[in-house]
Every structure is written in structure tokens, then in C-alpha cells.
Coordinates of C-alpha atoms in Angstrom, one line a residue:
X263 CA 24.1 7.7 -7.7
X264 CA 20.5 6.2 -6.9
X265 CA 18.5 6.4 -9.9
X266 CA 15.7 3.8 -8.1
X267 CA 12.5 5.5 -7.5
X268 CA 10.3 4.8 -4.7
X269 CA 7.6 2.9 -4.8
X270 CA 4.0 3.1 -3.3
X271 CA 2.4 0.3 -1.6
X272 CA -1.0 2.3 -0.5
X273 CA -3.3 5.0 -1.2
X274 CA -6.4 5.3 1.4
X275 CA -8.8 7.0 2.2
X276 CA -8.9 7.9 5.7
X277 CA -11.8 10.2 6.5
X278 CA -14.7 11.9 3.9
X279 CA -17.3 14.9 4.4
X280 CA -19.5 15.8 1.7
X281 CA -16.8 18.5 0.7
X282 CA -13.4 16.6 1.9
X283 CA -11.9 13.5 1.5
X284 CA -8.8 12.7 3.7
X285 CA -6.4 10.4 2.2
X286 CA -2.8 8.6 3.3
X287 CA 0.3 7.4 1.6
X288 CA 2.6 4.4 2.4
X289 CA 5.8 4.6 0.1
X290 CA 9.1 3.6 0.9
X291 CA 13.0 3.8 -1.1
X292 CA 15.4 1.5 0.7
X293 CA 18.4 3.7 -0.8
X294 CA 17.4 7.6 -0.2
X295 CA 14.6 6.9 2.1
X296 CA 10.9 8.7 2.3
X297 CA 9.7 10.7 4.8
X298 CA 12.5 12.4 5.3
X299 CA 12.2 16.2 4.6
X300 CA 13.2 16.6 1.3
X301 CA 10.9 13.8 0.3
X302 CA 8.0 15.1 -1.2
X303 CA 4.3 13.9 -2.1
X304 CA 2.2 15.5 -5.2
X305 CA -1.6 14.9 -5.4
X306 CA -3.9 15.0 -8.1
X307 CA -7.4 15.1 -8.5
X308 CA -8.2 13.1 -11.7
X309 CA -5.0 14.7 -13.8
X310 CA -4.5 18.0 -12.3
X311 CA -2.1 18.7 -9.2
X312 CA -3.7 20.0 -5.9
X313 CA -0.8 20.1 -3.6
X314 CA 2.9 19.3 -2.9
X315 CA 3.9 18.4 0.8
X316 CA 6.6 16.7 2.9
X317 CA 4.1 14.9 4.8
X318 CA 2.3 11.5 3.7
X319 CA -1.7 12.5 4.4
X320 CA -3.8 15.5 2.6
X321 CA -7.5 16.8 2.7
X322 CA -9.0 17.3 -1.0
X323 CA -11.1 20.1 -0.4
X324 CA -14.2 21.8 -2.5
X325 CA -16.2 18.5 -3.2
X326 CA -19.5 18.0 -4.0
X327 CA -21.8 15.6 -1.8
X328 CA -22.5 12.0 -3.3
X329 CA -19.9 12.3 -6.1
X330 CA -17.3 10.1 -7.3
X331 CA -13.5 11.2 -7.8
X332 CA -10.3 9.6 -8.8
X333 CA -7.1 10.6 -7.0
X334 CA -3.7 10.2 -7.5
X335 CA -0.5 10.6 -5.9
X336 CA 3.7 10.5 -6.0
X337 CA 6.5 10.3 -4.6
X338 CA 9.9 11.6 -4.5
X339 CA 12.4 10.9 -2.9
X340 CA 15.6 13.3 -1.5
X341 CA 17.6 11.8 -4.5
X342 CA 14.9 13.6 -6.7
X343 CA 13.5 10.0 -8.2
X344 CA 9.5 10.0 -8.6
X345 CA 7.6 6.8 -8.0
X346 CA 4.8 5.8 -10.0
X347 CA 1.2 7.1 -9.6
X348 CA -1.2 5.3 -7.6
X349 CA -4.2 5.7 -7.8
X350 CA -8.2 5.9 -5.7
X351 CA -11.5 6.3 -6.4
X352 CA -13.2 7.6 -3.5
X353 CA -17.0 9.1 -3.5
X354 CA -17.6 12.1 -1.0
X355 CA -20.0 11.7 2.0
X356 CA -23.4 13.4 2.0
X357 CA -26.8 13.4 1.5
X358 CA -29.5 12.9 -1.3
X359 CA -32.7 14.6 -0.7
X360 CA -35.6 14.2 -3.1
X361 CA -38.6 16.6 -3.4
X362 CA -42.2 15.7 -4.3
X363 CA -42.4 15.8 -8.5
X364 CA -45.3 13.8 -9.0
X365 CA -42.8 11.0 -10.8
X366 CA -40.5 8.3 -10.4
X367 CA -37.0 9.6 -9.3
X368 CA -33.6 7.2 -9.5
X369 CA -31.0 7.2 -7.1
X370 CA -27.7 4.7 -8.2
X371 CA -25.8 3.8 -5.1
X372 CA -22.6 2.4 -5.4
X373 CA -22.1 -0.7 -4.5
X374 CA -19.2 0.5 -2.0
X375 CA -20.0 2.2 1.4
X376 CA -22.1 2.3 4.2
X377 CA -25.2 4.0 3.6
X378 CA -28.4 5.1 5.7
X379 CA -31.3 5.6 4.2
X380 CA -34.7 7.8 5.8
X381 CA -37.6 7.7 3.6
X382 CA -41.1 9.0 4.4
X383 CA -44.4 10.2 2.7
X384 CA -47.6 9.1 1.7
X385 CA -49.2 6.0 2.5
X386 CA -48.8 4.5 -1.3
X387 CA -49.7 1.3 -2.7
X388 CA -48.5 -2.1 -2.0
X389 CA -46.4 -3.2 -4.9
X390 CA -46.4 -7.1 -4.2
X391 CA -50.3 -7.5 -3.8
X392 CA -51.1 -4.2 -6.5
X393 CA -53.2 -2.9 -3.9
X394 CA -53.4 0.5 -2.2
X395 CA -52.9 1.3 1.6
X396 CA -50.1 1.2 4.4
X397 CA -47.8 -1.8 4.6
X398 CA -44.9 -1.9 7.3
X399 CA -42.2 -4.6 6.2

């Protein structure tokens, strides 16, 4: 009887909106095999289960732009053992707009990503001489 459970050597992320993140599984069992149909995958978003499938790849759906997430994911295989979870942090795609309040406002980017940033407005000061005016860098 196999009683080894599979085991997962990756959890990616393979695509992100500001609403989806698309993710992929690599597990393997070298005695009842994965991928086979009655191998299964369960994902999680942080503890709570967002879908079962046969197949190794899912969309999380119903995210919210610029925010951080753990995921998690396991396996079974046909002989009914579950792998460990592994586990991803993943931040959705999107965009950060800030509207004129008269006051500083913060922004902490990961330090993970690529990021693009478009910033216009007034002319302001220039902080390295303390003096006012336009200043191209």
C-alpha cells in the first residue's frame, strides 16, 4: 500500500492583474504518480480553500490592486496521500493614484517587482539646494 505522499518542489506565480494572480504547481510521487486524473490540487488563500482541480495551474480571482497575499497549495495523489503545503506570497498588479491633499502622502513599495512610476504637478521646490522653482534630474 503507498502511504508516501507527494511532495512539491514549486509554487509560482505565473501571471497577475490587479484582481488575479495566476499561479503553477510542480509536485511529483514516484509510486502513484501526479497529474494523473485522480490527482488532485487544493488552493488556499492565506488559510481558507479556494478551489480543488485535477490540473496543476489556477487564477485567484477578486483581488485588490497593490495588495499583498499568501497562498498555498497541495497535493494528492490517486493513492489518496496529501503533500505538504507550500507556500507564496504574491502582491497583485495595479495602480496607486494620489490626489492633491495639501500634505505629504507615503507609498511603501516592496522591494520585489518591477514597478513604473508617472508623477506630475506643480513646479515645487528643490529639496537639495532648499530653494523653490523647476529642477529636471
Amino acid at each position: 500500500r503507498d502511504t508516501v505522499k507527494p511532495t512539491i518542489s514549486s509554487f509560482t506565480r505565473t501571471a497577475r492583474t490587479g484582481t488575479t494572480i495566476n499561479v503553477s504547481v510542480s509536485a511529483s510521487d514516484a509510486l502513484s504518480g501526479i497529474g494523473t486524473t485522480s490527482s488532485t490540487y487544493t488552493y488556499y488563500q492565506a488559510s481558507t480553500s479556494k478551489g480543488t482541480t485535477k490540473t496543476n495551474t489556477f487564477q485567484y480571482t477578486g483581488l485588490t490592486d497593490l495588495t499583498n497575499y499568501t497562498f498555498k497549495v497541495t497535493a494528492k495523489d490517486k493513492a489518496g496521500n496529501v503533500s505538504d503545503e507550500k507556500t507564496l506570497r504574491a502582491m497583485s498588479a495595479g495602480s496607486k493614484n494620489f490626489d492633491y491633499t495639501g500634505g505629504i502622502q507615503t507609498f511603501s513599495i516592496p522591494t520585489t517587482g518591477t514597478y513604473k512610476l508617472e508623477v506630475w504637478g506643480a513646479q515645487g521646490g528643490d529639496c537639495y539646494r532648499d530653494v523653490g522653482g523647476k529642477r529636471r534630474l
